[in-house]
Coordinates of C-alpha atoms and ligand atoms in Angstrom, one line a residue:
M24 CA 15.3 10.0 23.6
T25 CA 16.8 13.5 24.2
E26 CA 18.3 14.8 22.1
Q27 CA 22.0 14.7 23.1
T28 CA 21.5 10.9 22.4
L29 CA 19.8 11.2 19.2
H30 CA 22.7 13.2 17.6
T31 CA 25.4 11.1 18.4
S32 CA 24.0 8.9 17.1
S33 CA 25.7 9.9 13.1
Y34 CA 29.2 9.3 15.3
Q35 CA 28.6 5.8 15.9
S36 CA 29.8 2.2 15.3
Q37 CA 28.2 0.4 12.2
Q38 CA 27.0 -1.9 14.5
Q39 CA 25.7 1.0 17.5
I40 CA 23.2 2.8 14.3
A41 CA 22.3 -0.4 13.4
A42 CA 21.2 -1.7 17.1
M43 CA 19.5 2.1 18.1
Q44 CA 18.0 0.9 14.3
E45 CA 16.6 -2.7 15.0
Q46 CA 15.3 -1.8 18.8
K47 CA 13.0 1.8 16.5
L48 CA 12.3 -0.6 13.8
Q49 CA 10.6 -3.7 15.9
Q50 CA 8.5 -0.4 18.2
L51 CA 7.4 0.3 14.2
L52 CA 6.0 -2.8 13.1
V53 CA 4.4 -3.3 15.6
Y54 CA 2.4 0.2 15.8
L55 CA 1.4 -0.3 11.5
N56 CA 0.4 -3.7 13.3
Q57 CA -2.0 -2.3 15.7
N58 CA -2.5 1.9 13.5
S59 CA -2.1 1.3 10.0
P60 CA -5.2 0.0 8.1
F61 CA -3.2 -0.2 4.8
Y62 CA 0.1 -1.9 6.4
K63 CA -2.3 -4.4 8.1
E64 CA -3.9 -5.1 4.9
L65 CA -0.3 -5.8 3.5
F66 CA 0.8 -8.2 6.9
A67 CA -1.7 -10.0 6.6
A68 CA -2.1 -10.9 2.7
N69 CA 1.9 -11.8 2.7
N70 CA 1.3 -13.6 6.3
I71 CA 3.4 -11.6 7.6
D72 CA 4.3 -12.0 11.9
V73 CA 5.8 -8.4 12.5
E74 CA 6.8 -10.5 15.6
V75 CA 10.0 -12.6 13.6
I76 CA 11.3 -9.4 12.2
K77 CA 14.0 -8.2 14.7
T78 CA 17.1 -6.8 12.0
L79 CA 18.0 -5.2 8.8
D80 CA 18.1 -7.9 6.3
D81 CA 15.0 -9.8 8.3
L82 CA 13.2 -6.1 6.7
R83 CA 13.5 -7.5 3.3
L84 CA 11.0 -9.8 4.3
I85 CA 8.6 -7.4 4.0
P86 CA 7.5 -6.0 -0.2
T87 CA 7.9 -2.3 -0.4
T88 CA 5.0 0.2 -0.8
V89 CA 5.4 2.7 -4.3
K90 CA 4.4 6.1 -5.2
E91 CA 0.9 4.7 -6.1
D92 CA 0.1 2.9 -3.2
L93 CA -0.4 6.1 -1.9
Q94 CA -1.8 8.5 -4.3
K95 CA -4.8 5.5 -4.3
R96 CA -4.9 4.6 -0.9
N97 CA -3.8 8.3 1.3
D98 CA -5.9 7.9 4.6
D99 CA -5.3 4.6 4.5
F100 CA -1.5 5.3 6.0
M101 CA -1.9 7.6 7.7
C102 CA -2.0 6.2 11.7
V103 CA -4.4 8.9 14.3
S104 CA -7.3 10.1 14.4
R105 CA -8.6 13.3 12.8
D106 CA -8.1 14.9 16.1
K107 CA -5.0 14.3 16.1
I108 CA -3.2 16.0 12.6
I109 CA -2.0 19.3 13.2
E110 CA -0.4 20.3 9.9
Y111 CA -1.5 19.0 6.0
S112 CA 1.6 18.7 4.6
S113 CA 1.5 17.1 1.0
T114 CA 4.0 16.7 -2.2
S115 CA 3.7 18.7 -5.1
G116 CA 2.5 16.5 -7.4
T117 CA 4.5 17.6 -9.8
L118 CA 4.6 13.4 -11.2
G119 CA 1.2 12.7 -10.5
S120 CA -1.5 13.4 -8.1
P121 CA -0.4 15.1 -4.7
V122 CA -0.7 13.5 -2.1
V123 CA -1.6 14.0 1.3
V124 CA 1.5 13.6 4.4
A125 CA 0.0 14.4 7.7
L126 CA 1.7 15.1 10.5
T127 CA 0.4 15.5 14.1
E128 CA 2.7 16.9 17.6
N129 CA 5.4 15.5 17.2
D130 CA 6.5 14.6 14.0
L131 CA 6.5 18.0 14.0
Q132 CA 8.8 18.1 16.5
R133 CA 10.2 15.1 14.2
L134 CA 10.9 17.5 12.0
T135 CA 11.9 20.8 13.3
Y136 CA 14.6 18.1 15.0
N137 CA 15.3 16.7 11.5
E138 CA 16.5 20.3 10.3
Y139 CA 17.7 21.1 13.2
S140 CA 20.6 19.1 12.7
S141 CA 20.5 19.2 8.7
F142 CA 21.2 23.0 9.3
I143 CA 24.3 22.4 12.5
C144 CA 25.3 20.1 9.9
A145 CA 26.1 22.6 7.1
D146 CA 27.6 24.7 9.8
G147 CA 24.8 26.3 11.1
K148 CA 25.4 28.2 14.1
P149 CA 23.5 30.8 16.9
D150 CA 24.9 33.9 14.9
D151 CA 24.4 33.6 11.2
V152 CA 20.8 35.0 10.1
Y153 CA 18.8 32.7 6.7
Q154 CA 17.4 34.2 4.9
L155 CA 14.8 31.9 3.1
M156 CA 14.1 31.8 -0.4
L157 CA 11.5 29.5 -1.1
T158 CA 7.3 29.0 -0.6
L159 CA 7.0 28.5 2.9
D160 CA 3.2 28.5 2.1
R161 CA 1.5 25.7 0.2
Q162 CA 1.4 22.8 1.7
F163 CA 5.1 23.4 1.2
M164 CA 6.6 20.9 4.1
A165 CA 10.5 21.5 3.5
G166 CA 9.4 25.4 3.9
L167 CA 7.5 25.0 7.3
A168 CA 10.9 22.2 8.2
Y169 CA 13.7 24.9 7.2
Y170 CA 12.0 27.5 9.4
S171 CA 10.7 25.6 12.6
G172 CA 14.6 24.3 12.5
I173 CA 16.8 27.5 12.4
R174 CA 14.9 28.9 15.1
K175 CA 16.1 25.8 17.2
I176 CA 19.1 26.5 16.9
G177 CA 18.9 30.1 17.8
A178 CA 19.4 31.8 14.6
G179 CA 18.0 34.6 12.4
I180 CA 15.2 33.9 10.6
I181 CA 14.2 36.2 7.1
R182 CA 11.1 35.1 5.2
L183 CA 11.4 36.3 1.7
G184 CA 9.6 33.9 -0.5
P185 CA 11.0 32.8 -3.8
G186 CA 12.2 34.6 -6.4
V187 CA 12.0 39.3 -7.6
P188 CA 16.0 38.5 -7.8
S189 CA 15.8 43.4 -6.6
L190 CA 14.2 42.3 -3.8
Q191 CA 15.7 39.4 -2.5
W192 CA 19.6 42.2 -2.2
D193 CA 17.9 44.6 -1.0
T194 CA 16.9 42.7 1.9
I195 CA 20.3 41.2 1.7
L196 CA 21.9 44.7 1.8
R197 CA 19.7 45.7 4.6
L198 CA 19.4 43.0 6.2
K199 CA 22.7 41.1 5.8
P200 CA 22.0 37.7 6.2
T201 CA 24.4 35.3 6.1
A202 CA 23.6 32.8 4.7
I203 CA 20.6 32.0 2.4
V204 CA 17.7 28.5 1.2
A205 CA 17.7 29.1 -2.4
V206 CA 17.2 26.0 -5.3
P207 CA 21.0 26.8 -7.2
S208 CA 19.5 28.1 -10.4
F209 CA 18.0 31.1 -8.7
I210 CA 20.9 31.7 -7.1
Y211 CA 22.3 32.2 -10.0
K212 CA 20.4 34.8 -10.9
L213 CA 21.1 36.5 -8.3
I214 CA 24.9 36.5 -9.8
Q215 CA 23.8 37.7 -13.3
Y216 CA 21.7 40.2 -11.7
A217 CA 24.1 41.8 -8.8
N218 CA 26.5 42.2 -11.9
E219 CA 24.2 43.4 -14.2
H220 CA 23.3 46.9 -10.6
N221 CA 27.0 47.0 -9.7
I222 CA 26.7 45.3 -6.7
D223 CA 30.5 43.7 -5.5
I224 CA 28.2 40.3 -4.0
N225 CA 31.4 39.0 -2.6
S226 CA 31.9 42.2 -0.4
S227 CA 27.8 41.1 0.8
S228 CA 27.5 39.6 3.9
V229 CA 26.4 36.0 2.5
K230 CA 29.0 33.0 2.9
K231 CA 27.4 30.4 2.1
A232 CA 24.3 28.7 0.6
V233 CA 22.2 25.9 1.7
C234 CA 21.1 24.7 -1.7
I235 CA 18.1 22.3 -3.0
G236 CA 15.6 21.0 -5.3
E237 CA 18.6 21.2 -7.7
N238 CA 22.4 19.4 -7.9
I239 CA 25.3 21.5 -7.0
R240 CA 27.5 18.6 -7.8
N241 CA 28.3 15.9 -10.2
T242 CA 28.3 11.7 -8.3
D243 CA 32.3 11.8 -7.8
F244 CA 31.2 15.2 -5.1
S245 CA 32.8 17.5 -7.6
L246 CA 31.3 20.7 -8.6
N247 CA 29.1 20.7 -11.4
I248 CA 28.4 23.3 -13.7
L249 CA 25.7 25.4 -12.2
G250 CA 27.7 24.6 -8.9
K251 CA 30.9 26.0 -10.5
K252 CA 29.4 29.3 -12.5
I253 CA 28.3 30.3 -8.4
T254 CA 31.8 29.7 -7.1
D255 CA 33.3 31.1 -9.3
A256 CA 31.4 34.3 -9.4
W257 CA 30.2 33.9 -5.7
N258 CA 33.4 33.3 -3.1
I259 CA 30.4 31.8 -0.3
Q260 CA 30.3 27.7 0.5
L261 CA 27.5 25.6 -0.7
Y262 CA 25.0 22.6 0.6
S263 CA 22.9 20.7 -0.5
T264 CA 20.9 19.4 0.9
Y265 CA 18.3 16.3 -0.4
A266 CA 14.6 15.3 1.1
S267 CA 11.1 14.4 0.3
T268 CA 8.2 15.3 1.5
E269 CA 6.9 11.3 1.8
M270 CA 10.1 10.4 3.6
Q271 CA 10.1 14.2 6.2
T272 CA 13.6 14.2 6.9
A273 CA 16.8 15.3 5.2
F274 CA 19.8 14.1 3.7
T275 CA 22.2 17.4 4.2
E276 CA 26.1 17.4 3.0
C277 CA 28.7 18.9 6.3
G278 CA 31.0 21.4 4.8
Q279 CA 33.4 18.6 3.8
G280 CA 31.2 18.2 0.2
K281 CA 30.3 14.3 0.2
G282 CA 27.2 13.8 0.4
G283 CA 24.4 14.3 2.3
H284 CA 24.4 12.6 5.8
H285 CA 22.0 9.8 6.3
Q286 CA 20.4 10.7 9.9
P287 CA 19.5 7.2 11.8
E288 CA 17.6 7.8 14.5
L289 CA 15.2 9.3 11.9
L290 CA 15.2 6.9 8.8
I291 CA 16.3 3.6 7.3
V292 CA 17.9 3.3 4.2
E293 CA 17.7 1.1 1.4
L294 CA 19.1 1.7 -2.1
L295 CA 17.7 -0.6 -4.6
D296 CA 18.0 -1.8 -7.9
E297 CA 14.8 -3.1 -9.8
H298 CA 14.5 -6.7 -9.1
N299 CA 14.3 -4.5 -4.8
Q300 CA 17.5 -5.8 -4.5
P301 CA 20.6 -4.2 -2.6
V302 CA 22.7 -2.1 -4.7
A303 CA 27.2 -1.9 -3.4
P304 CA 28.4 0.9 -2.1
G305 CA 29.1 3.8 -5.3
E306 CA 26.1 1.4 -8.2
P307 CA 22.8 3.3 -8.4
G308 CA 20.0 2.1 -6.5
E309 CA 16.2 4.0 -6.0
V310 CA 16.4 5.6 -2.5
T311 CA 13.5 3.6 -0.5
I312 CA 12.8 4.8 3.1
T313 CA 11.2 2.9 5.9
T314 CA 10.7 6.4 9.0
L315 CA 11.6 6.1 12.3
G316 CA 9.7 8.3 15.1
V317 CA 6.7 9.6 12.4
E318 CA 3.4 9.3 14.3
G319 CA 1.2 10.7 12.2
M320 CA 2.1 8.2 8.9
P321 CA 4.5 6.5 9.0
L322 CA 6.4 5.1 6.1
L323 CA 7.8 0.9 5.7
R324 CA 9.9 0.0 3.2
Y325 CA 9.1 3.4 0.9
K326 CA 10.4 3.9 -2.9
T327 CA 10.7 7.5 -2.9
G328 CA 11.7 6.9 -6.6
D329 CA 14.9 8.7 -6.2
I330 CA 18.4 6.6 -8.2
C331 CA 20.8 7.7 -6.6
Q332 CA 24.5 6.4 -4.9
Y333 CA 25.6 6.0 -1.7
F334 CA 28.8 5.7 0.3
D335 CA 29.9 4.3 3.5
E336 CA 33.0 4.6 5.1
P337 CA 33.3 7.4 7.3
C338 CA 33.8 11.2 6.7
A339 CA 36.8 13.8 7.5
C340 CA 34.3 15.6 9.6
G341 CA 34.0 12.6 12.2
R342 CA 30.6 11.1 10.8
T343 CA 30.0 7.5 10.3
T344 CA 27.2 8.2 8.6
L345 CA 26.1 6.6 5.6
R346 CA 26.1 9.1 2.5
L347 CA 23.9 10.2 -0.2
S348 CA 25.4 11.2 -3.2
S349 CA 23.2 14.1 -5.3
V350 CA 19.6 12.8 -7.0
I351 CA 21.1 11.0 -10.5
G352 CA 17.8 11.0 -11.4
R353 CA 14.2 9.7 -11.1
K354 CA 13.5 6.7 -12.3
K355 CA 10.2 7.5 -13.9
Q356 CA 11.9 10.6 -15.3
M357 CA 14.8 8.2 -17.1
I358 CA 14.7 8.8 -21.2
K359 CA 15.1 6.1 -23.7
F360 CA 16.6 8.6 -25.9
K361 CA 17.7 6.4 -29.3
G362 CA 19.5 3.9 -28.0
T363 CA 21.0 6.1 -25.4
T364 CA 19.5 6.7 -21.4
L365 CA 19.4 10.1 -19.7
Y366 CA 18.4 10.8 -17.2
P367 CA 16.5 15.1 -16.6
P368 CA 20.0 16.3 -14.2
S369 CA 22.6 15.4 -16.3
L370 CA 20.8 17.2 -19.1
F371 CA 20.4 20.2 -17.6
D372 CA 23.8 20.5 -16.0
L373 CA 24.8 20.6 -19.6
L374 CA 22.4 23.3 -21.1
N375 CA 23.0 25.2 -17.9
G376 CA 27.1 25.4 -18.9
M377 CA 26.2 26.0 -22.4
E378 CA 26.7 30.8 -22.1
E379 CA 25.3 30.4 -25.4
I380 CA 21.9 29.0 -22.9
L381 CA 19.8 31.9 -21.3
D382 CA 16.8 29.6 -20.5
F383 CA 14.9 26.3 -21.0
V384 CA 12.8 24.3 -20.6
A385 CA 13.3 20.1 -21.4
E386 CA 10.3 18.2 -22.9
V387 CA 9.9 14.8 -23.5
Y388 CA 7.0 12.9 -25.7
S389 CA 6.7 9.8 -27.4
N390 CA 6.3 9.4 -31.5
E391 CA 4.9 7.7 -33.1
I392 CA 6.2 4.0 -32.7
G393 CA 5.9 4.7 -29.3
M394 CA 11.0 6.1 -28.3
D395 CA 10.9 8.7 -26.6
E396 CA 11.2 12.3 -28.4
V397 CA 13.2 14.7 -26.7
L398 CA 12.0 18.0 -27.4
L399 CA 14.0 21.3 -25.5
H400 CA 11.8 25.4 -25.0
I401 CA 15.9 27.0 -25.5
L402 CA 15.8 31.3 -24.3
P403 CA 18.8 31.7 -26.0
V404 CA 21.7 34.7 -24.8
N405 CA 21.0 36.3 -28.9
Y406 CA 19.9 34.9 -31.3
T407 CA 21.8 34.3 -34.9
D408 CA 22.3 31.5 -36.6
E409 CA 26.1 30.5 -35.6
C410 CA 24.3 31.0 -32.3
D411 CA 22.4 28.0 -32.8
R412 CA 25.0 25.7 -35.2
K413 CA 27.0 26.2 -31.7
I414 CA 24.0 24.8 -29.4
R415 CA 22.7 21.4 -32.3
A416 CA 27.0 21.3 -32.3
N417 CA 28.0 21.2 -28.8
L418 CA 24.4 18.8 -27.9
Q419 CA 25.0 16.8 -30.5
A420 CA 28.5 16.3 -28.9
R421 CA 27.7 15.8 -25.5
L422 CA 24.5 12.9 -25.8
R423 CA 25.2 10.8 -29.1
V424 CA 22.5 12.0 -30.2
S425 CA 20.2 15.0 -31.8
P426 CA 16.8 16.5 -29.6
H427 CA 14.3 18.3 -31.0
V428 CA 15.4 22.4 -30.9
T429 CA 13.2 25.3 -30.6
Y430 CA 13.9 28.7 -29.9
V431 CA 11.1 30.3 -26.9
Q432 CA 11.3 34.2 -26.0
Y433 CA 11.6 34.6 -22.8
D434 CA 7.7 35.8 -21.6
E435 CA 7.2 32.3 -23.9
I436 CA 9.4 30.0 -20.5
Q437 CA 8.2 32.5 -18.2
K438 CA 4.5 30.3 -18.4
M439 CA 6.0 27.0 -18.8
Q440 CA 8.3 27.1 -16.2
Y441 CA 6.3 29.0 -13.5
K442 CA 2.4 26.9 -14.5
E443 CA 0.5 25.6 -11.7
S444 CA 0.8 25.9 -7.8
G445 CA 4.1 27.7 -8.2
R446 CA 6.3 25.7 -5.9
K447 CA 9.0 25.5 -8.0
P448 CA 10.8 27.4 -11.8
F449 CA 9.3 23.7 -14.8
K450 CA 12.1 22.5 -16.8
F451 CA 11.4 19.8 -17.3
I452 CA 7.8 18.6 -18.7
D453 CA 7.0 15.0 -18.9
R454 CA 3.9 14.2 -21.4
R455 CA 4.8 10.3 -21.2
L456 CA 2.5 9.8 -18.8
Ligands
LIG19 ZN1 30.9 14.8 6.2

């Protein structure tokens, strides 16, 4: 398939898209049945004749795959011999042990195409220059993907790595990037640094930001508190992107900011409820994916653990593809706290919005009767009794329950956030696992 036809699939009718996906699905099933030890066994154990699965509806006859399968039987998912593998990427292991995702040369080209198409969706042009404020090593697939996708557009790239606001600003002022790729809470740190050092951010060269790893929107697509804090201070366009190592594919927003666009030639996506039944548009469901065109480690009905909503009306940008909301939460990170259900992103949004709080880490643990408890480690702007009272009152009002609160120093919060691999700051510690 040529790049031109790949690209236009985002603008086709839903029937045309389904027909294209069904053809690719049939190829995938034959391929898995020949080459994947894990899926061969799964088909045999469930009496599945791959020749019978023809349509997207038929796909539901196949059991789902979960992260634990990948963790326990990582090698059995590999469909090629070792000499075909070029790149050994790995999941971060934030939730359980890391999984190696191996890519062939074709998979790397697919990954490049995926991110090329994503950055074009996010209004990327050949005359853009992107400053990458993220890890490019440590087996991190996304860094590699952004680099190769932007390169394919023909835009410029500055690989600066994560953190160090002073260096980021020196480089922005010197090399004049038009765009940045960064974690939104770090963009906010950049703004604070600029304000403290008399840098006029709105006269800088940066006009857009591709936001990774954290939400900038509520599920109705309005900007959340973090997104608002950024755009109130800095006149830039934000584009959210959602991806995972396992799916080797991104959902990236267009300029309309109405959810991340699905790339139907690269992925079949289903949103499932607890009983593995599809949810309706606008309902929360677990993102479940089937990779298309992956050679090294293809996945079939893989449950990502991410809870999102989807929308399927055509977008004002002209694309007809399904759009995903920001991640409401990780299924595993759901907190059942004193009778309420809470996901870390909404807790983060609340904490980000409180001006008394400079930074935080949220910790969840099980109490002696096995119920979830929440302990917030908070770095206050300026610790006073008044500040403490405001924080507690605000938490109580918004959550309707009172989490435990402890105040910490700058050094302690840094230590908690940047332990282990240090790809991104840890804001959530789950001691229940
Ligand atoms: Zn759009």
